[in-house]
Coordinates of C-alpha atoms in Angstrom, one line a residue:
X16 CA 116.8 112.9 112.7
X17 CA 115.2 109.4 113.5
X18 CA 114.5 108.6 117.4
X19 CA 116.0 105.8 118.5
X20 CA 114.4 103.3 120.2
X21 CA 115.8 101.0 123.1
X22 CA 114.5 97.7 122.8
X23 CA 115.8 96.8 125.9
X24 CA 113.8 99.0 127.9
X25 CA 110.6 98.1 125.7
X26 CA 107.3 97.0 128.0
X27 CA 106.6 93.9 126.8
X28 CA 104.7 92.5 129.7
X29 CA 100.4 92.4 130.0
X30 CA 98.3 95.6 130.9
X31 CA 95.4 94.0 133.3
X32 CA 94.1 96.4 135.8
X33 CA 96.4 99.3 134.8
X34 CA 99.3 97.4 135.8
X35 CA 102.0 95.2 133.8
X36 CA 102.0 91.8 134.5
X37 CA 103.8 88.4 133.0
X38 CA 101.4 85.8 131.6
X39 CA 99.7 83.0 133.9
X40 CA 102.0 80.5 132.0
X41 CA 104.7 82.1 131.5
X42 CA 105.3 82.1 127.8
X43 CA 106.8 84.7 125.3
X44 CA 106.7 84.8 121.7
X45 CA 109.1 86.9 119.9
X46 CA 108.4 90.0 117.4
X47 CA 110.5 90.3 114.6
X48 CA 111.6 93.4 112.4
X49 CA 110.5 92.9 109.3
X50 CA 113.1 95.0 107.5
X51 CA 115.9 93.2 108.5
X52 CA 114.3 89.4 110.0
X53 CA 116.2 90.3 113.4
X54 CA 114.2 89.9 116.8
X55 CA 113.3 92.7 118.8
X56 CA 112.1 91.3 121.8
X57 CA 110.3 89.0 123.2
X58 CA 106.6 89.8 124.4
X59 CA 104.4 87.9 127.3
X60 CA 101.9 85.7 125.4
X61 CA 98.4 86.1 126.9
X62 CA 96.4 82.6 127.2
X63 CA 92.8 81.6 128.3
X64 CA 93.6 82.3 132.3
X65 CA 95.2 86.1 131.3
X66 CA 91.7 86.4 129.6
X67 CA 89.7 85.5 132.5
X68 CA 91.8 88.5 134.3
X69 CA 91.6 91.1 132.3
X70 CA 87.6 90.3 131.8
X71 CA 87.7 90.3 135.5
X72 CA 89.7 93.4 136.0
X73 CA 87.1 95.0 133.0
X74 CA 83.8 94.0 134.7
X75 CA 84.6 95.3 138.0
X76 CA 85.2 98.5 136.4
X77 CA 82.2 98.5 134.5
X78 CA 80.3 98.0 137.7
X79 CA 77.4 100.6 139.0
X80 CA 79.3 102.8 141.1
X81 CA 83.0 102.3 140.4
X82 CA 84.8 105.2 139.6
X83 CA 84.6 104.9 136.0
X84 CA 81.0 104.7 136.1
X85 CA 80.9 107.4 138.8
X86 CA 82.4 110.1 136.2
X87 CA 80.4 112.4 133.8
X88 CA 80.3 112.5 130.1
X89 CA 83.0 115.6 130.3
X90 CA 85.0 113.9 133.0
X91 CA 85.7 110.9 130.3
X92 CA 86.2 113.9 127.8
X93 CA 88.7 115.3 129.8
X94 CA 90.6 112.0 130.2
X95 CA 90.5 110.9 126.3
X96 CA 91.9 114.9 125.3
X97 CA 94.7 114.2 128.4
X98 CA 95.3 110.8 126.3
X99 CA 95.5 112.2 123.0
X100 CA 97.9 115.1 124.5
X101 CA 100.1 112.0 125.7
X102 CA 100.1 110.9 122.5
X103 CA 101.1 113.8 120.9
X104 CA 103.9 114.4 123.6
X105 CA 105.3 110.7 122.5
X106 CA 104.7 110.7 118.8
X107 CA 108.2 110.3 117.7
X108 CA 108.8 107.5 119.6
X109 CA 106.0 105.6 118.1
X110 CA 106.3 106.4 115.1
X111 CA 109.5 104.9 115.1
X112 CA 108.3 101.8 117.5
X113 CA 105.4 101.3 115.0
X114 CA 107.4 100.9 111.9
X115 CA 110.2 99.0 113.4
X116 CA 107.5 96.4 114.5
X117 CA 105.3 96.7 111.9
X118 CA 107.9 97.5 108.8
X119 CA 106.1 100.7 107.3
X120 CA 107.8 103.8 106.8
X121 CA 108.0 106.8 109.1
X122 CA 106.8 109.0 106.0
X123 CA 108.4 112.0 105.1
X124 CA 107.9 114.6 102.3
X125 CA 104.6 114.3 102.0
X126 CA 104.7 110.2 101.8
X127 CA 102.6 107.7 103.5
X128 CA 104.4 105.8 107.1
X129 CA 103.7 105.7 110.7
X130 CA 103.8 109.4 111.0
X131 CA 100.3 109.5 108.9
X132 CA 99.1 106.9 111.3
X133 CA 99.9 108.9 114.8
X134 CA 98.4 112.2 113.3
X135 CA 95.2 109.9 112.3
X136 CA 95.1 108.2 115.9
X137 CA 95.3 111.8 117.9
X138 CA 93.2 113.4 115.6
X139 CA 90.4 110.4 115.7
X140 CA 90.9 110.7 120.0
X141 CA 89.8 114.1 120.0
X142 CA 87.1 113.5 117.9
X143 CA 85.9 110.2 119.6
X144 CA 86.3 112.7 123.2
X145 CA 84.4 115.2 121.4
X146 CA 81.2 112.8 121.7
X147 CA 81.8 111.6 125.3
X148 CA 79.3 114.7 126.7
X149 CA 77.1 114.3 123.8
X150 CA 75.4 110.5 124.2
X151 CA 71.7 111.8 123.9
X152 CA 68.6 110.0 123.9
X153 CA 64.8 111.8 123.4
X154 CA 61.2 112.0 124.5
X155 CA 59.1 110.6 122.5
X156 CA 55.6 111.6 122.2
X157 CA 52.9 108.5 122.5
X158 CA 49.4 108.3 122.7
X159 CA 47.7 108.5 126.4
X160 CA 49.0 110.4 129.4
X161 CA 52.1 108.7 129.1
X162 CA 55.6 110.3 129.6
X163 CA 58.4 108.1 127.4
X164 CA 61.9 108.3 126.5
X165 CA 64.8 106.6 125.5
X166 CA 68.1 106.9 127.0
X167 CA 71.5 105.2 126.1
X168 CA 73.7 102.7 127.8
X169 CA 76.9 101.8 127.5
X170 CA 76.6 98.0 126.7
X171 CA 79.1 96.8 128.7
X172 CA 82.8 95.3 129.1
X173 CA 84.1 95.4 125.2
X174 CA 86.3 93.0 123.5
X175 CA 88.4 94.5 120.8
X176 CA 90.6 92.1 118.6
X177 CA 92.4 94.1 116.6
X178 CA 95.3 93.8 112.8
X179 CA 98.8 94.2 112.5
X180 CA 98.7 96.2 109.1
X181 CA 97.7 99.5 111.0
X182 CA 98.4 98.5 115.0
X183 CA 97.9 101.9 116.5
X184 CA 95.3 103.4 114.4
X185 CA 92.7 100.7 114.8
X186 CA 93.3 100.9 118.6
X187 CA 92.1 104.4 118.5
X188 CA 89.4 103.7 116.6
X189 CA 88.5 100.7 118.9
X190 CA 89.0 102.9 122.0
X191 CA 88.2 106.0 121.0
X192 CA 83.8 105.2 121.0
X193 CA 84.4 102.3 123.8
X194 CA 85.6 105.1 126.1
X195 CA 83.4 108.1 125.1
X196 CA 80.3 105.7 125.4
X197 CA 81.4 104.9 129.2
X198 CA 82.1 101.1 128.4
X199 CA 85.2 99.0 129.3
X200 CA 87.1 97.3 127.0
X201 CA 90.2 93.9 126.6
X202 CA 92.0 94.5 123.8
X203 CA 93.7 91.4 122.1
X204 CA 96.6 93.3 119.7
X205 CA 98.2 90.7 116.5
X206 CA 100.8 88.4 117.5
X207 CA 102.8 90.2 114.9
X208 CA 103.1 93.4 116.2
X209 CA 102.3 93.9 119.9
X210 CA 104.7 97.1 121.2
X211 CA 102.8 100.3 120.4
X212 CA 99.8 99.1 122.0
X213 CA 101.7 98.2 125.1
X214 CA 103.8 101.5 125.2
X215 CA 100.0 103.4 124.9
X216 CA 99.2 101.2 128.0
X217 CA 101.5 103.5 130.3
X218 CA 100.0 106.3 128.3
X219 CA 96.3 105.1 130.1
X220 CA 97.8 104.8 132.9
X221 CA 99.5 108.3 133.3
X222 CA 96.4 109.9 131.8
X223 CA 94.4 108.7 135.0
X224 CA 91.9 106.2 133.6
X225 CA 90.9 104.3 136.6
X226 CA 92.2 100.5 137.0
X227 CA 90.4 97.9 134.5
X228 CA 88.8 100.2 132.4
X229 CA 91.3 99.5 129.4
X230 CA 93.1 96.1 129.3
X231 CA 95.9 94.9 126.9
X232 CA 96.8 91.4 126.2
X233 CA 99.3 90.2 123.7
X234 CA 98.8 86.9 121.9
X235 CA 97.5 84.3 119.3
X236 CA 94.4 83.4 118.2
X237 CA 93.7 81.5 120.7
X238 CA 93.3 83.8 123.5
X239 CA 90.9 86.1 121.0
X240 CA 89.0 82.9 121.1
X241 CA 88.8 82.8 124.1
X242 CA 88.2 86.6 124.6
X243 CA 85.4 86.2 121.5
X244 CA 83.4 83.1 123.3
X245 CA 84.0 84.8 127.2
X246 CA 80.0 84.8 128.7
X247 CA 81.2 88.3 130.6
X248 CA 81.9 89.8 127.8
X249 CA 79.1 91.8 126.5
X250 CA 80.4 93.0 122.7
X251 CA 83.3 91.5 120.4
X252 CA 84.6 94.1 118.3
X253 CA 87.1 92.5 115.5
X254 CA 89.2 94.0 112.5
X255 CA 90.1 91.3 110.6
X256 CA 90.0 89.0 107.7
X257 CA 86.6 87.4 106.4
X258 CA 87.5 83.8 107.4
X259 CA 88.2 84.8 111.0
X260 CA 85.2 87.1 110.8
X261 CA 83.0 84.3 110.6
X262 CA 84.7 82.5 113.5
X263 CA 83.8 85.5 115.7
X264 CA 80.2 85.2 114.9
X265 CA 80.3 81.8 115.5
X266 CA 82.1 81.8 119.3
X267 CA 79.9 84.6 120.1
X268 CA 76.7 83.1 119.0
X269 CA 77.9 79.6 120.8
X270 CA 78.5 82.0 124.1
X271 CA 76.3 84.4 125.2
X272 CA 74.6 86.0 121.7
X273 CA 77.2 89.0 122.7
X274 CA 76.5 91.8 120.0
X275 CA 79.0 91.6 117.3
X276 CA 80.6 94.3 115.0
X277 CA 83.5 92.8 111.8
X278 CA 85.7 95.2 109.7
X279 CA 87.0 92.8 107.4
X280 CA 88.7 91.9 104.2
X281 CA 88.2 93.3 100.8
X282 CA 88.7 92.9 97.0
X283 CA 87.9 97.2 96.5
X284 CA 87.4 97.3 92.6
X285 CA 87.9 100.9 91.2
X286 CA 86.9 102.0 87.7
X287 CA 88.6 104.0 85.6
X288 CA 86.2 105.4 83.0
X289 CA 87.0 106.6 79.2
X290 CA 86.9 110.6 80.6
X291 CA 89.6 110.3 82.9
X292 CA 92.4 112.5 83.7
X293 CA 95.5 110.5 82.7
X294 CA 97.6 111.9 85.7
X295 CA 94.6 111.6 88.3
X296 CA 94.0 107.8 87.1
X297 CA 97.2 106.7 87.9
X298 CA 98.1 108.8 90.9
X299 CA 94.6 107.1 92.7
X300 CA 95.5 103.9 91.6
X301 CA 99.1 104.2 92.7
X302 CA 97.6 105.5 96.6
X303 CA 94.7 103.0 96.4
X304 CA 97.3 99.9 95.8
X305 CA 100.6 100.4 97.0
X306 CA 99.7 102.5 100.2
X307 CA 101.5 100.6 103.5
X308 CA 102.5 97.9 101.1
X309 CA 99.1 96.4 99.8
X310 CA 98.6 95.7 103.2
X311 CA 95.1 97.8 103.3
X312 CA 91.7 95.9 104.0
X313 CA 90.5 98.6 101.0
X314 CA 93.3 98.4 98.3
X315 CA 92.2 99.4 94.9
X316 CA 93.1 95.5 93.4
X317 CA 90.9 95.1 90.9
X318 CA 91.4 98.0 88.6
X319 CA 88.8 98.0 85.9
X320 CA 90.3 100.8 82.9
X321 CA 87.9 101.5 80.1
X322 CA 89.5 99.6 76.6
X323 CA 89.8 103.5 75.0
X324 CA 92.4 104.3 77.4
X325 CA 94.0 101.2 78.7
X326 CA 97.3 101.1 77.1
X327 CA 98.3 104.5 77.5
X328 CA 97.1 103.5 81.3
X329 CA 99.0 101.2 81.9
X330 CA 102.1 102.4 80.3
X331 CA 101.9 105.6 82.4
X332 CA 100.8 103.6 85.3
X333 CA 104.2 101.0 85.1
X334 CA 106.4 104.3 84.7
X335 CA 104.9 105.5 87.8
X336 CA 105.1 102.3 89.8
X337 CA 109.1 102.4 88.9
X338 CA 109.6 105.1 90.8
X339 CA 108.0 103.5 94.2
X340 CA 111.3 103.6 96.4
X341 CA 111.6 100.2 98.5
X342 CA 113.6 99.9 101.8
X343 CA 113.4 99.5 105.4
X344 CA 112.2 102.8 107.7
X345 CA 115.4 103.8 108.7
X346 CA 116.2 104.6 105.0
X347 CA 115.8 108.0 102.9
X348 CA 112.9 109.0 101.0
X349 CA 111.4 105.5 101.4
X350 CA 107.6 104.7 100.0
X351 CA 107.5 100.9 100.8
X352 CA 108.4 98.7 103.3
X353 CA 108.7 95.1 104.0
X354 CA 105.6 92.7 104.5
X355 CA 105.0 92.3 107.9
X356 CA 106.4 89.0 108.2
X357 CA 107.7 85.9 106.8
X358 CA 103.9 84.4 106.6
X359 CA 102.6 87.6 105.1
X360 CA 106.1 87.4 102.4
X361 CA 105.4 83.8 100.9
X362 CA 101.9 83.8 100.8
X363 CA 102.2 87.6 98.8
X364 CA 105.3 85.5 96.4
X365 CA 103.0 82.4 95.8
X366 CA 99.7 84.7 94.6
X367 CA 102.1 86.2 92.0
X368 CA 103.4 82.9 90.7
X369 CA 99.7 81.6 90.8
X370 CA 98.9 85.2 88.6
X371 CA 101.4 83.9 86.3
X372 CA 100.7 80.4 85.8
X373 CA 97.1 81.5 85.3
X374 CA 98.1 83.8 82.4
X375 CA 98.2 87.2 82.9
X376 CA 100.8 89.4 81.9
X377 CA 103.6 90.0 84.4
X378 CA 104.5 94.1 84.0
X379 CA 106.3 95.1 86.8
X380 CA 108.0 93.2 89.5
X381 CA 107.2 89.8 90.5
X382 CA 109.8 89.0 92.6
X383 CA 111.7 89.7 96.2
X384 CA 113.3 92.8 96.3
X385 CA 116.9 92.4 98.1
X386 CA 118.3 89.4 99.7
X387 CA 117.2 90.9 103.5
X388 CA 114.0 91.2 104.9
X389 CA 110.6 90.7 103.8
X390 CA 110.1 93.2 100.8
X391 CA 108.7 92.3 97.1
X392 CA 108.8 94.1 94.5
X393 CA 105.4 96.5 93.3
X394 CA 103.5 94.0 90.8
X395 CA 101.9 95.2 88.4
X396 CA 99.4 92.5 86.0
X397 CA 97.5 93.0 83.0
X398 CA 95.1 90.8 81.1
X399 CA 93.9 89.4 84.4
X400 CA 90.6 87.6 84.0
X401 CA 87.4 87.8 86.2
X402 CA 88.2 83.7 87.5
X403 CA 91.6 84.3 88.4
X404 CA 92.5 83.3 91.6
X405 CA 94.4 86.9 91.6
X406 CA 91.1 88.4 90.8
X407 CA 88.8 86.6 93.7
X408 CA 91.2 86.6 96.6
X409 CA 92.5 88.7 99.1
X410 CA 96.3 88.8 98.0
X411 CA 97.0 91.7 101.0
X412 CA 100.3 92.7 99.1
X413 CA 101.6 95.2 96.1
X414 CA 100.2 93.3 93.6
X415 CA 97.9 95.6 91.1
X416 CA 95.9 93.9 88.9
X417 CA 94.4 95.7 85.6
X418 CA 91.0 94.8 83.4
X419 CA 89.6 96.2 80.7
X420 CA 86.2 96.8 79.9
X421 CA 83.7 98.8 77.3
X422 CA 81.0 100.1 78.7
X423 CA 79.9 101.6 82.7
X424 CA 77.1 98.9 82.8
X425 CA 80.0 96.1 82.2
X426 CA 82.1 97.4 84.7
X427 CA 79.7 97.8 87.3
X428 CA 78.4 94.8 87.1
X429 CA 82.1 93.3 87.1
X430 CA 83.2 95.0 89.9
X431 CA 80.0 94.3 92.4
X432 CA 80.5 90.4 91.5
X433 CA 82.7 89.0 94.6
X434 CA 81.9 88.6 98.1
X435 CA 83.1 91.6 99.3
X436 CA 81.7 94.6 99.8
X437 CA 84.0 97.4 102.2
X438 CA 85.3 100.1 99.1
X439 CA 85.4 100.9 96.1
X440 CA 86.3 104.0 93.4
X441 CA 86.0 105.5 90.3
X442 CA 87.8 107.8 88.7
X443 CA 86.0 110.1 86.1
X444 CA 86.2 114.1 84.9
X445 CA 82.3 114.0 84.7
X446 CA 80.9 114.2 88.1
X447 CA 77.3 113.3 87.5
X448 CA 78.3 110.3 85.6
X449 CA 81.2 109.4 88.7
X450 CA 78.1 109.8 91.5
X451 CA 75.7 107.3 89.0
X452 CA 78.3 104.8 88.8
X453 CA 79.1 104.9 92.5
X454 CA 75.5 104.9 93.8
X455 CA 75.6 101.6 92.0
X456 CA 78.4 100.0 93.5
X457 CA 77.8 97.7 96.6
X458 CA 80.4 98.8 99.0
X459 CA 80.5 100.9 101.9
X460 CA 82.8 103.6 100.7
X461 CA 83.0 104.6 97.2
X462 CA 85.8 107.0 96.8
X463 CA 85.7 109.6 93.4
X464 CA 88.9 110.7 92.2
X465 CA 90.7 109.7 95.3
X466 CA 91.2 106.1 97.3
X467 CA 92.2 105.5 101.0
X468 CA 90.8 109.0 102.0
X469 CA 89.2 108.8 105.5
X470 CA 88.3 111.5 108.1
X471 CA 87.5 110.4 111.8
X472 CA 83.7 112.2 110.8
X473 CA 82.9 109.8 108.1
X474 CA 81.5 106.3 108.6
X475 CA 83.1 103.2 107.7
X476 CA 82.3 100.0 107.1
X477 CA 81.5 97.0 104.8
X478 CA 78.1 95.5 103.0
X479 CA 78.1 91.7 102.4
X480 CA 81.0 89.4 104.0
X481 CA 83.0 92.5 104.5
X482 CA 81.5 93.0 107.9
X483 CA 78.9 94.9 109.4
X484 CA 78.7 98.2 111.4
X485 CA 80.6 101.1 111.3
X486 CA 83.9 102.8 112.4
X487 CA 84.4 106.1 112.6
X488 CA 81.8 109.3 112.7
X489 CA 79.0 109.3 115.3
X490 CA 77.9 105.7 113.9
X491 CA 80.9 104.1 115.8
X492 CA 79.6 105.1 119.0
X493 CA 76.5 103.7 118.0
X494 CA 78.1 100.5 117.9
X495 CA 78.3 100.8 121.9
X496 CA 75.2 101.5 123.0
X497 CA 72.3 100.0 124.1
X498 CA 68.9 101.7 123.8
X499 CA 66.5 101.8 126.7
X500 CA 63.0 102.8 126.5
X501 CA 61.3 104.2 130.2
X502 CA 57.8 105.2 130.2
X503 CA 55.6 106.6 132.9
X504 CA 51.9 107.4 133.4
X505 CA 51.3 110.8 133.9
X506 CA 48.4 112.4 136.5
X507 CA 46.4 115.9 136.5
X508 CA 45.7 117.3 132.9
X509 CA 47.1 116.6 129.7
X510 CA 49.2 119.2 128.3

């Protein structure tokens, strides 16, 4: 049975100083269901001055001797685990808030939704908590009678501007290294989807985190300007797409040079090669595209299927796409949802008709799915050529797009030519050929077999303009810390 949610009682207010407040202005901006194009509430819109507070409210917590910075590695342990607990204890609700928000399903029967996404976020909390008593740094021996080491800082009060295709779960892994590491953090969640976040601001609250050390602010792009280009703001964390990735460089390198880490947008190639299982090929293609809609920074969209096997490919991968069930979260046995929002709907609908005009060859779909709400219809497009605007670009929908090639070199060399770089695949029955061919791709992740597999241990991250750093696995924690190096002349004997 689903929960149900009461939008009326919903907190829609700002988290600044573990308290809810209204914005300095005054304004609210509405969030809309995406299933059915009704409003659910309306939600305080953070603005420049909101900023200031919560920077405010994040700095004073940050400083030498406040009670967050008076606690020990296990004592943040302690509080993350009490979080993740909370969490649990309230996973049906958000489950449901999260799709009703965000459009996704819930996930049942072994199917991707919202319920994938709260295991994920508890199960990344306990392993970000995990780390919290385990920041090391080491001795170093140097020449002389010299005594050196390095030990590591947290850098700072955080910024942490984060998606709407996957609201909770890039919170945690935002949170989950700003808090182990001992730093502060304001989080700026998408104007699209701002009530999980929000409801896991009481959950701070209740877990005992002291005032300012996490701050929530709901709003446009504007107030992440404003959070990106803040001088007490020591490190910008943003998920994101390319274009705004380069705009966070920029307002931090115009500010204060704070450091910078960018997850952002992809065009994940994946390469099916001539020894392929049949049912393997299409079963990672199938995850790697249509997973939460095609709204996935690493979606499998450029599918590269050796000439040898392409028909019988595609045949057996339109069959398969047939079977996708489409409806809203509330439904039975649902795999896809809506888009997240008008915006996200006609800008999906026109890269279809510009796949079209261009000439490739509509299989599947094409077209809205219902009269209600913001759903499409899986795509599926063959004879798609390497210029195609379908081809370059970021379509962030179900839109599959297939290629043929004949041989490994041509394919690798295909799929490494665009500006991305965050993950790719390939999908082969010879495992020394499938490690080769995946050494040689330029992307962060390269998946064998599978696509959209992660683990909170394993790194992520992008090469080229798909960002730099890394989520996830003890290299995320990296990401917020500073090194410091103390040395000491020693007297009496060397030993």
């Amino acid at each position: 049975m689903t929960t149900t949610v009461d939008t009326s009682k919903l907190e829609t207010r700002l988290f600044i100083n573990n308290e809810f407040v209204n914005s300095v202005a005054g304004k609210t901006f509405e969030t809309v269901n995406p299933a059915t194009e009704e409003v659910v509430c309306s939600v305080q819109e953070a603005g420049p001055e909101d900023v200031d507070k919560a920077v405010a409210a994040a700095k004073a917590a940050f400083e030498v001797g406040s009670p967050w910075r008076n606690l020990n590695g296990s004592d943040r342990r302690d509080l993350m685990l009490k979080l993740a607990n909370l969490v649990e204890r309230d996973r049906a609700f958000l489950e449901v808030l999260e799709a009703m928000d965000n459009g996704k399903p819930i996930g049942t029967d072994g199917r991707y939704g919202t319920s994938v996404d709260l295991h994920l976020v508890i199960q990344y909390l306990r392993y970000a908590a995990g780390h919290a008593d385990k920041v090391l740094g080491s001795q170093i021996p140097v020449d002389g009678h010299i005594f050196a080491y390095t030990r590591k800082e947290p850098v700072g009060v955080c910024g942490a501007i984060i998606p709407w295709n996957f609201p909770l779960l890039m919170f945690a892994w935002k949170v989950g290294p700003i808090l182990a590491t001992g730093c502060t953090v304001v989080f700026k969640t998408s104007e699209k989807t701002p009530l999980s976040a929000l409801h896991i601001g009481k959950l701070i609250k209740e877990a005992g985190f002291p005032p300012g050390v996490v701050n929530i602010l709901s709003g446009y792009g504007s107030a992440g300007e404003a959070l990106a280009r803040h001088m007490d703001v020591d490190k910008i964390a943003f998920t994101g797409s390319t274009a705004v990735g380069h705009k966070i460089e920029q307002y931090a390198t115009e500010s204060n040079m704070k450091k910078v880490t960018l997850e952002l947008g992809g065009k994940s190639p994946m390469i099916i090669l001539d020894d392929a299982n049949l049912e393997t090929a299409v079963n990672t293609a199938r995850a790697g595209l249509f997973l939460n809609q095609g709204q996935v920074c690493t979606a499998s969209s450029r599918i590269f299927v050796h000439e040898s096997i392409h028909d019988k490919f595609v045949a057996a991968m339109v069959q398969n796409a047939q079977g996708i069930n489409v409806g809203g979260y509330d439904e039975k046995d649902i795999d896809q949802g809506p888009q997240v929002d008008k915006i996200q709907f006609l800008k999906v609908l026109g890269y279809i008709e510009k796949g079209i005009e261009e000439g490739a060859t509509l299989r599947l779909g094409g077209h809205r799915h219902g009269n209600k709400g913001y759903f499409i219809e899986p795509t599926i497009f063959t004879d798609v050529k390497d210029d195609m605007v379908i081809a370059k670009e970021e379509i962030f929908g179900p839109v599959m797009s297939i290629f043929k090639f004949k041989t490994d070199e041509e394919a690798i060399t295909r799929a490494n030519a665009t500006k991305y770089g965050l993950a790719a695949s390939v999908v082969s029955e010879n495992g020394a050929r499938a490690i080769s061919t995946a050494h040689q791709l330029r992307a962060g992740t390269v998946w064998i077999n599978t696509h959209n597999s992660f683990d909170a241990a394993v790194p992520f991250g992008g090469y080229k303009e798909s960002g730099h750093g890394r989520e996830l696995g003890f290299e995320a924690m990296e990401n917020y810390l500073e090194t410091k190096t103390v040395m000491l002349p020693l007297t009496g004997p060397k030993v």
